[in-house]
Coordinates of C-alpha atoms in Angstrom, one line a residue:
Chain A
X62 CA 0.0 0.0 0.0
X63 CA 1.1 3.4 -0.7
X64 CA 2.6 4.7 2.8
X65 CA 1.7 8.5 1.8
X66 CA -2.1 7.6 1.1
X67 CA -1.8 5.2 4.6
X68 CA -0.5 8.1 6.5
X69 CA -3.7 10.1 5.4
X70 CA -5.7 7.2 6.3
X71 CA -4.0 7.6 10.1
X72 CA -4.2 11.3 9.9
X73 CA -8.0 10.9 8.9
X74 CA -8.8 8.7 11.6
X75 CA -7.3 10.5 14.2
X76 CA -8.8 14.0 13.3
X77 CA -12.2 12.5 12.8
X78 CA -12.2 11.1 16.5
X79 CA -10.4 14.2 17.5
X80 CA -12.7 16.9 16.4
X81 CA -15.6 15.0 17.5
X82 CA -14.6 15.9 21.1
X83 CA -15.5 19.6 21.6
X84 CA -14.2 18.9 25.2
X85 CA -10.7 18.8 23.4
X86 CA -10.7 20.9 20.7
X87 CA -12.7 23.8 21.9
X88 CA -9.7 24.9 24.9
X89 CA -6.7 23.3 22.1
X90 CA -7.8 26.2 19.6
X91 CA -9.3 28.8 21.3
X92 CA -7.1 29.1 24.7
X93 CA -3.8 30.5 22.9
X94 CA -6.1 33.6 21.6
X95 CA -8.1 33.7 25.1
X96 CA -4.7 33.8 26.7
X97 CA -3.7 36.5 24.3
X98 CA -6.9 38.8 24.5
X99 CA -6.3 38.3 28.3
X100 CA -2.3 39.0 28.5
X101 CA -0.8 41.5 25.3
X102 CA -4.4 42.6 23.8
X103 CA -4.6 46.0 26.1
X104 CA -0.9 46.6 24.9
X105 CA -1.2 45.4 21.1
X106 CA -3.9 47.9 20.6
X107 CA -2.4 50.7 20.4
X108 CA 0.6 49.7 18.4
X109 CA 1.6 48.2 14.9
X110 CA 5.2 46.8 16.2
X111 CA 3.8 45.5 19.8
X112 CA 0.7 43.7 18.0
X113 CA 2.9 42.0 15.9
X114 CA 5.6 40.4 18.3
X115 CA 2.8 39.8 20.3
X116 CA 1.0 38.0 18.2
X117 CA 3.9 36.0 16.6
X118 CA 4.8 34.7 20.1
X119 CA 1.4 33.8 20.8
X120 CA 1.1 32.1 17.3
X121 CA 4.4 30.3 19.0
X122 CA 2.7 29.5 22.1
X123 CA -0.1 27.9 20.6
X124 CA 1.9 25.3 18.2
X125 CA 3.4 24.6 21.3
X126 CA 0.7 23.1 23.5
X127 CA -0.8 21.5 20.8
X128 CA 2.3 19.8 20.0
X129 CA 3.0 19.1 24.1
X130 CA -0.4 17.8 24.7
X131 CA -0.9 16.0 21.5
X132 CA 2.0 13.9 21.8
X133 CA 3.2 14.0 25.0
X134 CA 0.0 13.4 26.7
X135 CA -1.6 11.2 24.1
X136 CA 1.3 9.2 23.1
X137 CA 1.5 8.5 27.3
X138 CA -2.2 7.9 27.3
X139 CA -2.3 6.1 24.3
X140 CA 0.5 3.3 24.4
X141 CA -0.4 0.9 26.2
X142 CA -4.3 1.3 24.6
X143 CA -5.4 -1.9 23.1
X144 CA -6.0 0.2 19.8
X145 CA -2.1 1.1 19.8
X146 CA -1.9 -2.6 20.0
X147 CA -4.1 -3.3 17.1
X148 CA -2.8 -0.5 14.9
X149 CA 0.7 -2.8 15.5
X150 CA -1.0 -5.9 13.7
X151 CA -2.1 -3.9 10.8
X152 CA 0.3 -4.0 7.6
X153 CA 1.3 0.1 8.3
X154 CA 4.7 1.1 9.3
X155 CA 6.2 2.7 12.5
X156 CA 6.9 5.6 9.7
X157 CA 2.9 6.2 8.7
X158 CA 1.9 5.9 12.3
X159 CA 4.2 8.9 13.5
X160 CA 3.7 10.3 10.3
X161 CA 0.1 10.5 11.2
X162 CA 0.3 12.0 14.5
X163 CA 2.7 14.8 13.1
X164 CA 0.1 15.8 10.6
X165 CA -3.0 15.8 13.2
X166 CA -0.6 18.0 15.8
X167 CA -0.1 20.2 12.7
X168 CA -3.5 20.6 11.3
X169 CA -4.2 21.7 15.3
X170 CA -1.2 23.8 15.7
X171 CA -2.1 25.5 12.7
X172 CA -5.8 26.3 13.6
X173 CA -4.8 27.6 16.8
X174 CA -2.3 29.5 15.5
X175 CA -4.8 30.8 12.8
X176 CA -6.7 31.1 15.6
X177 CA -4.6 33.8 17.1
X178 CA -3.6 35.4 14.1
X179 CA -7.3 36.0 12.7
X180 CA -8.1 37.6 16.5
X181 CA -5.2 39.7 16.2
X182 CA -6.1 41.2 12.6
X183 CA -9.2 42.0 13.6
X184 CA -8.6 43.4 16.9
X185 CA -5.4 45.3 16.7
X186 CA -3.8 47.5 14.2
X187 CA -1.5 44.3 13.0
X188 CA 0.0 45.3 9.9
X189 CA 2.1 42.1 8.0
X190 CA 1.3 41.8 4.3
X191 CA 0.7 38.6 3.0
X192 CA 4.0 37.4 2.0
X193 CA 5.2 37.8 5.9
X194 CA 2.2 36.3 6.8
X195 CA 2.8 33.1 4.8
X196 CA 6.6 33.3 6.2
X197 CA 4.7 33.2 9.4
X198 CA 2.9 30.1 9.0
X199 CA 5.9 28.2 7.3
X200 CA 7.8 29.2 10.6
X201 CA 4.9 27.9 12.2
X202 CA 5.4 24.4 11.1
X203 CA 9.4 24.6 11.0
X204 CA 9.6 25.7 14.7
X205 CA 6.8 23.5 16.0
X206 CA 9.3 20.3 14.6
X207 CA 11.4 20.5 17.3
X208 CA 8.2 20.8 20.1
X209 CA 6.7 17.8 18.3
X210 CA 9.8 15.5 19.5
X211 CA 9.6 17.2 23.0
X212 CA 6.0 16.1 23.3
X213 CA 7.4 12.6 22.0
X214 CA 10.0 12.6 24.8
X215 CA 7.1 13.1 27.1
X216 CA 5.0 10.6 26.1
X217 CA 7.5 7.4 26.2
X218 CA 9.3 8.8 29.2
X219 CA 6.7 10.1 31.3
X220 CA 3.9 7.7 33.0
X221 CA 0.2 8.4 31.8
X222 CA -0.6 10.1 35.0
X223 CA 2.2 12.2 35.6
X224 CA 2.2 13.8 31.3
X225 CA -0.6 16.4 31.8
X226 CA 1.4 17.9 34.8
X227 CA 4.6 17.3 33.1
X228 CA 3.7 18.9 29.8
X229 CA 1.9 21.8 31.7
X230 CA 4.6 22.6 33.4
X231 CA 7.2 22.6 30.4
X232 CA 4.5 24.5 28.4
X233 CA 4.2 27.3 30.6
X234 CA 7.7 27.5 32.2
X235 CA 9.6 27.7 29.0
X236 CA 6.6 30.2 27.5
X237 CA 7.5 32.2 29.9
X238 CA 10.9 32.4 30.0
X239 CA 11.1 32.0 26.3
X240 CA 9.7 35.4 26.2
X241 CA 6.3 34.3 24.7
X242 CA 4.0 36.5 27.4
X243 CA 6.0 39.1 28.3
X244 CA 9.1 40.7 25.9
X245 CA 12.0 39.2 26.8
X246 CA 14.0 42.6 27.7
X247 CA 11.2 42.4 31.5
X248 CA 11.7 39.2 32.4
X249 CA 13.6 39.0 35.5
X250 CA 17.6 39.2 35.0
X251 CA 18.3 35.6 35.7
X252 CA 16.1 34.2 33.3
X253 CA 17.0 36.9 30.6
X254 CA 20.3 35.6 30.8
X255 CA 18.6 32.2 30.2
X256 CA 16.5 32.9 28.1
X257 CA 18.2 32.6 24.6
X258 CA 19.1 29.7 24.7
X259 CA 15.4 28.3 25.1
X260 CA 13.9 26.6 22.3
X261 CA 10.8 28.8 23.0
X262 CA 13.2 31.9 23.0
X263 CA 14.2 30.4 19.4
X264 CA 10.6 29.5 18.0
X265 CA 9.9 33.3 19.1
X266 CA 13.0 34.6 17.3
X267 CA 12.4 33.0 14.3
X268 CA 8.6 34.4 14.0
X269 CA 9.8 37.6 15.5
X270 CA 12.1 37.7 12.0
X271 CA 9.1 38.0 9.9
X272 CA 8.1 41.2 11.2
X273 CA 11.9 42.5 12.4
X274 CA 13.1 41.9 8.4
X275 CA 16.0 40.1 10.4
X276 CA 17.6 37.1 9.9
X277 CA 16.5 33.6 11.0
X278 CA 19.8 31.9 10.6
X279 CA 20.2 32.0 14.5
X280 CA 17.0 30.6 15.2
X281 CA 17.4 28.3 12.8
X282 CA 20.1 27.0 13.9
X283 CA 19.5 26.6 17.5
X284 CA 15.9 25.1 17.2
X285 CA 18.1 22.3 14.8
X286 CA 20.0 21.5 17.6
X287 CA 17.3 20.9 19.5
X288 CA 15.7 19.0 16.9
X289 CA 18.8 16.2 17.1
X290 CA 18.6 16.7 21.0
X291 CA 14.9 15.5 21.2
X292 CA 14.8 13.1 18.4
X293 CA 18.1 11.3 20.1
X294 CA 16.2 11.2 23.6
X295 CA 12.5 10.9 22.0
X296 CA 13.5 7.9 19.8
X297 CA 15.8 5.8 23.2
X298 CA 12.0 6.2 24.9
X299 CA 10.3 4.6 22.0
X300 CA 12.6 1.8 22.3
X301 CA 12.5 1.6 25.5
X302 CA 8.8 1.5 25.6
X303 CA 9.0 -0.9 22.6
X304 CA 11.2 -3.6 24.6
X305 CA 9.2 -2.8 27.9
X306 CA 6.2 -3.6 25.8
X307 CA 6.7 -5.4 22.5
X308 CA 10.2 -7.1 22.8
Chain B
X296 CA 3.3 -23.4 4.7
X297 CA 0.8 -20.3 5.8
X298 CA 2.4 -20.0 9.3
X299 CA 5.5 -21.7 11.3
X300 CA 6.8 -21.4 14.6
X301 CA 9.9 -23.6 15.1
X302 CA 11.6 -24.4 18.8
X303 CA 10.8 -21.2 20.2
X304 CA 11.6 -19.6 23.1
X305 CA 10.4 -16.6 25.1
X306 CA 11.2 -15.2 28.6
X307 CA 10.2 -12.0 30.3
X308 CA 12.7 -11.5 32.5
X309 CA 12.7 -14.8 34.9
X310 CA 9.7 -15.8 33.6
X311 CA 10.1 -18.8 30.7
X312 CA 6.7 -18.8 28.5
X313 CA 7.5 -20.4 26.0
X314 CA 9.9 -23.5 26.1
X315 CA 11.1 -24.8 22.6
X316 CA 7.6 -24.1 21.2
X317 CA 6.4 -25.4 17.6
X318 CA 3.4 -25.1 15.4
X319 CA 2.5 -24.9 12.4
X320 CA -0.9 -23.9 10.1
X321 CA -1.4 -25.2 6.7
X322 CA -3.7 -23.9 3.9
X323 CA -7.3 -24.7 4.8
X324 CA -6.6 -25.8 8.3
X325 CA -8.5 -24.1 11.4
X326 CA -6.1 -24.8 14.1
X327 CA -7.4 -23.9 17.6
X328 CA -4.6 -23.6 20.3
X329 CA -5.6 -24.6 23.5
X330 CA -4.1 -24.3 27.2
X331 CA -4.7 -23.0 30.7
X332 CA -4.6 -19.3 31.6
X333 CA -0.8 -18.9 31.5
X334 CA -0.1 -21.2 29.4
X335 CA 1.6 -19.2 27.0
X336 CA -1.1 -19.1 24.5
X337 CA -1.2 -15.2 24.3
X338 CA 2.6 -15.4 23.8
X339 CA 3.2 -17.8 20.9
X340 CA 0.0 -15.9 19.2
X341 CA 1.9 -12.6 20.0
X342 CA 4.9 -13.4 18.3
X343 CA 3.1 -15.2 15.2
X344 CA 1.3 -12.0 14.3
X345 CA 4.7 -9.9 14.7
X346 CA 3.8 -7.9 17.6
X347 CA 6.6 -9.3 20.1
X348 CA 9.9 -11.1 18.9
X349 CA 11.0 -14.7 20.0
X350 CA 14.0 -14.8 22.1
X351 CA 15.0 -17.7 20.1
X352 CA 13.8 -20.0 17.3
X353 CA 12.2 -19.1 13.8
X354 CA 9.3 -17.8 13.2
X355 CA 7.9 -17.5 9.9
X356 CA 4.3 -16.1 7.9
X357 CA 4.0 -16.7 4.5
X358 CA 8.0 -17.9 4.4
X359 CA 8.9 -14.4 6.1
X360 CA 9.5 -12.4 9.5
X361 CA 6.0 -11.3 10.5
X362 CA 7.9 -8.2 12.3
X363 CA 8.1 -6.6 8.5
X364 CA 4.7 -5.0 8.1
X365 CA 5.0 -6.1 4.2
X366 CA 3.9 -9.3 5.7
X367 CA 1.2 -8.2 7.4
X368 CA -0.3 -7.5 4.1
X369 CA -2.1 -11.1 3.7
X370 CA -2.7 -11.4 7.7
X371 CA -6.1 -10.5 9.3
X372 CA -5.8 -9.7 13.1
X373 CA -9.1 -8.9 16.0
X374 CA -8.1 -5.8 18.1
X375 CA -8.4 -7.0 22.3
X376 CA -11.5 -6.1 23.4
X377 CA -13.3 -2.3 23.7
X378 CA -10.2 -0.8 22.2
X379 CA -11.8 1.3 20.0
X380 CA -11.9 5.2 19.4
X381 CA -15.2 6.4 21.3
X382 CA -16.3 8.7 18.6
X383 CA -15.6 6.7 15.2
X384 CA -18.6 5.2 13.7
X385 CA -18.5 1.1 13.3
X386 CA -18.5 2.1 9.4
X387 CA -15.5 4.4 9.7
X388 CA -13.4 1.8 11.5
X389 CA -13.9 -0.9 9.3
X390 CA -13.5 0.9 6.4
X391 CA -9.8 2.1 7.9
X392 CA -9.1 -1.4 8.3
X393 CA -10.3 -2.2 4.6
X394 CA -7.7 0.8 3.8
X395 CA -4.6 -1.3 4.6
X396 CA -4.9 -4.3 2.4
X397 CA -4.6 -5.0 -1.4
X398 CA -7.6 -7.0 -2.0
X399 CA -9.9 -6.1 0.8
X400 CA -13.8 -7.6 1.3
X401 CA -16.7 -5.0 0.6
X402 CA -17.6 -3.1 3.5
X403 CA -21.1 -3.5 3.2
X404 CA -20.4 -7.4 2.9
X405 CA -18.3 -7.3 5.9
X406 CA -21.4 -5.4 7.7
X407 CA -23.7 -7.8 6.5
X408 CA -21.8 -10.8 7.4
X409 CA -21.2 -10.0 11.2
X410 CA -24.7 -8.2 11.7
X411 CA -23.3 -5.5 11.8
X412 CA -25.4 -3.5 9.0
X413 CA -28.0 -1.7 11.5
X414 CA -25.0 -0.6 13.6
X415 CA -23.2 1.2 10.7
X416 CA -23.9 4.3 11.6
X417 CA -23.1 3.9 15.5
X418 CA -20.2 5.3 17.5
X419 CA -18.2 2.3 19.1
X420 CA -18.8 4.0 22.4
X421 CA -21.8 3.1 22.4
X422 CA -21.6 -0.4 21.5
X423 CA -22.6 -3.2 24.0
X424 CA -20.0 -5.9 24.9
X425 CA -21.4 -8.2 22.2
X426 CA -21.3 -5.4 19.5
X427 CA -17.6 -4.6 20.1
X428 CA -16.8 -8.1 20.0
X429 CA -18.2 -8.7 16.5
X430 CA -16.6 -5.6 15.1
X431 CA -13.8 -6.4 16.8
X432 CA -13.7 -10.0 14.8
X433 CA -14.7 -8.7 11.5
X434 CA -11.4 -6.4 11.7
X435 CA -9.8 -9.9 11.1
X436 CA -11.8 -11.1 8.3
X437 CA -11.8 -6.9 6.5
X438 CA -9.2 -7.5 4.8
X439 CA -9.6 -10.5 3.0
X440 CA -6.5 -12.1 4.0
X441 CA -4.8 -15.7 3.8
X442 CA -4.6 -16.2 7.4
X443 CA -7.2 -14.7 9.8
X444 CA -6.2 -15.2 13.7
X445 CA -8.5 -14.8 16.4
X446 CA -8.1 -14.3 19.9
X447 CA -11.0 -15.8 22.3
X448 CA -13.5 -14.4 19.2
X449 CA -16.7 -15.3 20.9
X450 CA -16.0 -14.7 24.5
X451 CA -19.1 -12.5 25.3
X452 CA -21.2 -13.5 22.3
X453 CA -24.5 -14.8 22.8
X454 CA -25.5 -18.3 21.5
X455 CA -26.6 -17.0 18.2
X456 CA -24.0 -14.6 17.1
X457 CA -21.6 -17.3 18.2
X458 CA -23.1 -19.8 15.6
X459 CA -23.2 -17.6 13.0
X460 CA -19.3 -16.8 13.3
X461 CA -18.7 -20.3 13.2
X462 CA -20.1 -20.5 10.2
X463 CA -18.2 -17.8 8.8
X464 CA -15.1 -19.3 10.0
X465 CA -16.1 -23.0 8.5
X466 CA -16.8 -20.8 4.9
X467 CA -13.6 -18.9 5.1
X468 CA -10.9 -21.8 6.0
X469 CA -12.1 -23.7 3.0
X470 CA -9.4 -22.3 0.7
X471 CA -7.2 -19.9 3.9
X472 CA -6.3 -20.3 7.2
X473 CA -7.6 -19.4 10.8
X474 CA -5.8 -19.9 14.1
X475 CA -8.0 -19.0 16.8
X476 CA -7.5 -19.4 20.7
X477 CA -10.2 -20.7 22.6
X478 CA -11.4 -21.5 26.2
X479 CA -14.5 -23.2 25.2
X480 CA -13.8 -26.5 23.6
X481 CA -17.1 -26.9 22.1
X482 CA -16.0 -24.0 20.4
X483 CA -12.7 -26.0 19.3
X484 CA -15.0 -29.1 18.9
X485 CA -16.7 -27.3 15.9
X486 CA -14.3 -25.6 13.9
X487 CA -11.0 -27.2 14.6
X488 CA -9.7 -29.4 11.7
X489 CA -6.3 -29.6 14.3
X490 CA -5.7 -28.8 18.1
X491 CA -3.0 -27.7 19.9
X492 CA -2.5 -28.0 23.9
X493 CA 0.0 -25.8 25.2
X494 CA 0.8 -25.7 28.8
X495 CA 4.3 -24.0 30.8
X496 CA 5.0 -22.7 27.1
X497 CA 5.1 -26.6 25.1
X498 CA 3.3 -28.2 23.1
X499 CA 1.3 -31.2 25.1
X500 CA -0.6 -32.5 21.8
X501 CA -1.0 -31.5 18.2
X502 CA -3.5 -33.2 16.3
X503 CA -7.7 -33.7 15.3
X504 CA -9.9 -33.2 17.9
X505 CA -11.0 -37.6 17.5
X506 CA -7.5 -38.3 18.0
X507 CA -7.2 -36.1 21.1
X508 CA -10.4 -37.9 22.6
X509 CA -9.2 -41.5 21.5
X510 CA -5.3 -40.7 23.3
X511 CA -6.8 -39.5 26.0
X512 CA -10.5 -39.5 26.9
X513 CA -12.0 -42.8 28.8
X514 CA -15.0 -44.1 28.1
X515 CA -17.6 -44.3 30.5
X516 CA -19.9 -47.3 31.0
X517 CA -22.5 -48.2 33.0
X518 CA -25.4 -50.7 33.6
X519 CA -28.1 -51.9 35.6
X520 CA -26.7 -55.3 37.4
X521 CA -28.0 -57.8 39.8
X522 CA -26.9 -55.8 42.9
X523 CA -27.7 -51.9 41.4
X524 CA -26.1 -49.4 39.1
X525 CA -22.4 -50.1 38.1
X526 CA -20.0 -47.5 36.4
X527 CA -16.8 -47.9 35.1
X528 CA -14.6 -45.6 33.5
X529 CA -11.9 -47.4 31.7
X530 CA -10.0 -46.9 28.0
X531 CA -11.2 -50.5 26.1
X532 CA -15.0 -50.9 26.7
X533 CA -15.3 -53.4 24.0
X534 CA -12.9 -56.0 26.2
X535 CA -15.4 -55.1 29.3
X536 CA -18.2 -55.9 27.6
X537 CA -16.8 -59.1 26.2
X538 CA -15.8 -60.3 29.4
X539 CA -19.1 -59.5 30.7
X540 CA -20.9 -61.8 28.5
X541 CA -18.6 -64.5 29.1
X542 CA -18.6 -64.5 32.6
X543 CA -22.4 -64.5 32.5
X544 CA -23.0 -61.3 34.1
X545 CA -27.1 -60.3 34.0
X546 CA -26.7 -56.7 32.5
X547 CA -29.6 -54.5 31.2
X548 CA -29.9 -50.4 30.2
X549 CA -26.0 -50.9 29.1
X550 CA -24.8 -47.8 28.1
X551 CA -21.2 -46.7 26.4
X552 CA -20.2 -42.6 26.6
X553 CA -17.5 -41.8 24.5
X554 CA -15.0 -39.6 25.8
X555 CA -15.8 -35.9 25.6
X556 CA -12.9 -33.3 24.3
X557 CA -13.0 -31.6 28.3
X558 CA -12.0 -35.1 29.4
X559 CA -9.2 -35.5 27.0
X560 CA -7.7 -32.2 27.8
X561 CA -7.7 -32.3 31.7
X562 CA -5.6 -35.5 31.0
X563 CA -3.2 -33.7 28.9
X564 CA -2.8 -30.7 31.1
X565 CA -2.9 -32.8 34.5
X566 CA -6.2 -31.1 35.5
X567 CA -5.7 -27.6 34.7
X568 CA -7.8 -25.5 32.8

């Protein structure tokens, strides 16, 4: 069977079951921009340059959980599910069923991202033509890659009760000191120091260069780094979980 | 050969469940592997399908390692019990199974065949026991392949969906393969052309069902004598009866049972079931 129309097949599944749970997707895409209206709306409001690295970091934020919660707490909820088993038996590769889970985080992360953005344009004087805008969204999926194999790290290394607390905690730690509420230059001096070398810091940089006309090469960079760092320690927990489980 | 496991072993840590284990499943044969809870049944049927590897031994489906998902392609496989995703529909989910084979049944004919057409449209959370467990087993059978194995299939069907999935595995073995695992012999009784006794990770028989009862099953026979009821249980009735008849023995309301399949396999596991 063709593994591209089998990944869909995955993907399809997934998102079908998925968005028939308001209970999950209802706070996945709307709490980034709740958070947002909440937090940076009263200061975006009045200015072009705030509304925009606002809103880019918030777009960050909200690829983040979604990629935190979908794989780290549903991979850790999910493995030892007799439906993971099943999916094992069936003639699909380990390749099509991560490829499916990357796609469904994706097609999440990017409606809660969209989410945020479509608040933003209409409720503050954001002004990125469309060209930046679709720099935004490929930055969107580029910087989320490296989140995607943090979630995965969480999912085969953390027990199914102690992921959501895990992944919360991640999620809004590094948010924060990543510089994705508040601008990095009033966050306390400690975890200014710190905070560059965060992959949120990075994610943040990199959307940040959209609307700055700098360069991403830094960003880049560092989030591919981090990228080799969680792959390394994401794929040692699938094995592990794979020996524990399947050996 | 459809399926062979040779000499194979399998420990979890101290644990040894399986001991040097073979079997083997043939084009056209249901073979029904039987055993007490522990016995290692789960096991062997684990590493068959490609979902654990053996410590030791070969294992081969269709001439290959079931581990490649390649392989997979001409196996059928029932998901354990209420494992589905709440909110798919019992259409949707056989229909992704369809997905992943080359020459998959019809949907609607799987539907139909496990009475499953009124439910189409249902969400498998709200399935009954029975309901999961016939989607579960028509998984197996969605995508029309060579060998279909089934774990404990009708545990928690009624009388009637149980019949009818007999049937269905009777039809489908004529010209492929089943290997099912089973607590109910009745169950292996009916569909099993061969059986297989596994207990402490060997194989205690392999063989029919008649030449499990003939090995090992006593017959049991009684009659109405001079002094009251007499009942024997003993392996060569024919002598007793002979020997009765010579001897001058008054006899009436003789009576010969054969020797039922439960029989035969408490004496090959020493008792346990």
């Amino acid at each position: 069977m063709n593994a591209l129309l089998l990944t869909r097949t995955h993907a399809r599944i997934a998102l079908l079951d998925l968005f028939r749970s308001p209970g999950y997707v209802v706070p996945t895409v709307v709490f980034p921009t709740l958070f947002y209206a909440l937090f940076d709306l009263q200061y975006a409001r009045t200015d072009a340059s705030v509304a925009s690295a606002t809103t880019l970091a918030f777009m960050a934020f909200a690829v983040i959980g979604v990629c935190l919660y979908q794989f780290g707490v549903g991979i850790a909820a999910e493995r030892g599910r007799p439906w993971e088993r099943y999916l094992r038996t069936l003639p699909a590769s380990i390749a099509v069923r991560f490829g499916a889970r990357i796609v469904t985080a994706l097609v999440f992360g990017l409606l809660a991202a969209g989410c945020v953005a479509a608040f933003s344009r209409a409720a503050t004087p954001i002004d990125l033509d469309s060209m930046q805008w679709l720099r935004a969204g490929i930055y969107v999926v580029l910087g989320g890659i490296p989140f995607v194999l943090m979630g995965v790290t969480i999912g085969y290394w953390v027990s199914p009760r102690a992921a959501v607390p895990v992944a919360t905690a991640a999620n809004l730690l590094l948010a924060y000191a990543g510089g994705l509420w508040l601008p990095p230059q009033y966050l306390p001096k400690f975890v200014a120091h710190l905070s560059p070398y965060l992959p949120t810091r990075q994610f943040a940089d990199l959307l940040w260069s959209v609307s700055h006309g700098s360069s991403a090469a830094h960003a880049l960079s560092g989030l591919a780094i981090y990228t080799a760092i969680f792959a390394t320690i994401a794929a040692a927990g699938y094995r592990r979980d794979e020996r524990r489980r399947y050996a | 050969m459809i399926l062979s496991l040779r000499n194979v072993r399998k420990s979890y840590g101290a644990t040894r469940a399986l001991d040097d284990l073979s079997l083997e499943v043939d084009r056209g044969e249901v073979v029904a592997v039987l055993g007490p809870n522990g016995a290692g049944k789960t096991t062997a049927i684990e590493i068959a399908i490609g979902l654990r590897g053996a410590d030791g031994g070969d294992v081969r489906l269709f001439g290959r390692s079931p581990r490649d998902p390649n392989t997979r392609l001409r196996l059928g496989v029932t998901p354990q019990e209420s494992g589905f995703p709440d909110a798919l529909s019992v259409e949707e989910i056989v229909r992704f199974a369809i997905a992943h084979y080359p020459h998959p049944a019809e949907p609607r004919a799987i539907l139909t065949a496990f009475g499953l057409d009124a439910l189409a449209q249902r969400r498998a959370g709200a399935l009954s026991g029975g309901e999961l467990r016939r989607l579960a087993v028509a998984l197996a059978f969605a995508g029309n392949p060579d060998l279909v194995v089934l774990d404990e299939p009708t545990t928690g069907l009624d009388v009637e969906s149980r019949r009818r999935l007999w049937d269905i595995v009777r039809d489908y073995a004529v010209d492929r393969s089943v290997l099912l695992t089973t607590h109910y012999l009745e169950e292996a009784q009916a569909l099993a052309t061969r059986v297989v006794v596994v207990d402490s990770g060997r194989v205690l028989f392999d063989g029919s069902t008649c030449e499990l009862r003939r090995r090992f099953g006593a017959r049991r026979l009684s009659y109405a004598g001079k002094d009251g009821h007499v009942a024997v249980t003993i392996d060569d009735t024919d002598e007793y009866v002979r020997n009765l008849v010579r001897d001058g023995v008054a006899f009436s309301n003789l009576e010969i049972v054969p020797p039922t399949l439960e029989d035969a396999f408490l004496t090959v596991t020493g008792g346990r079931k």
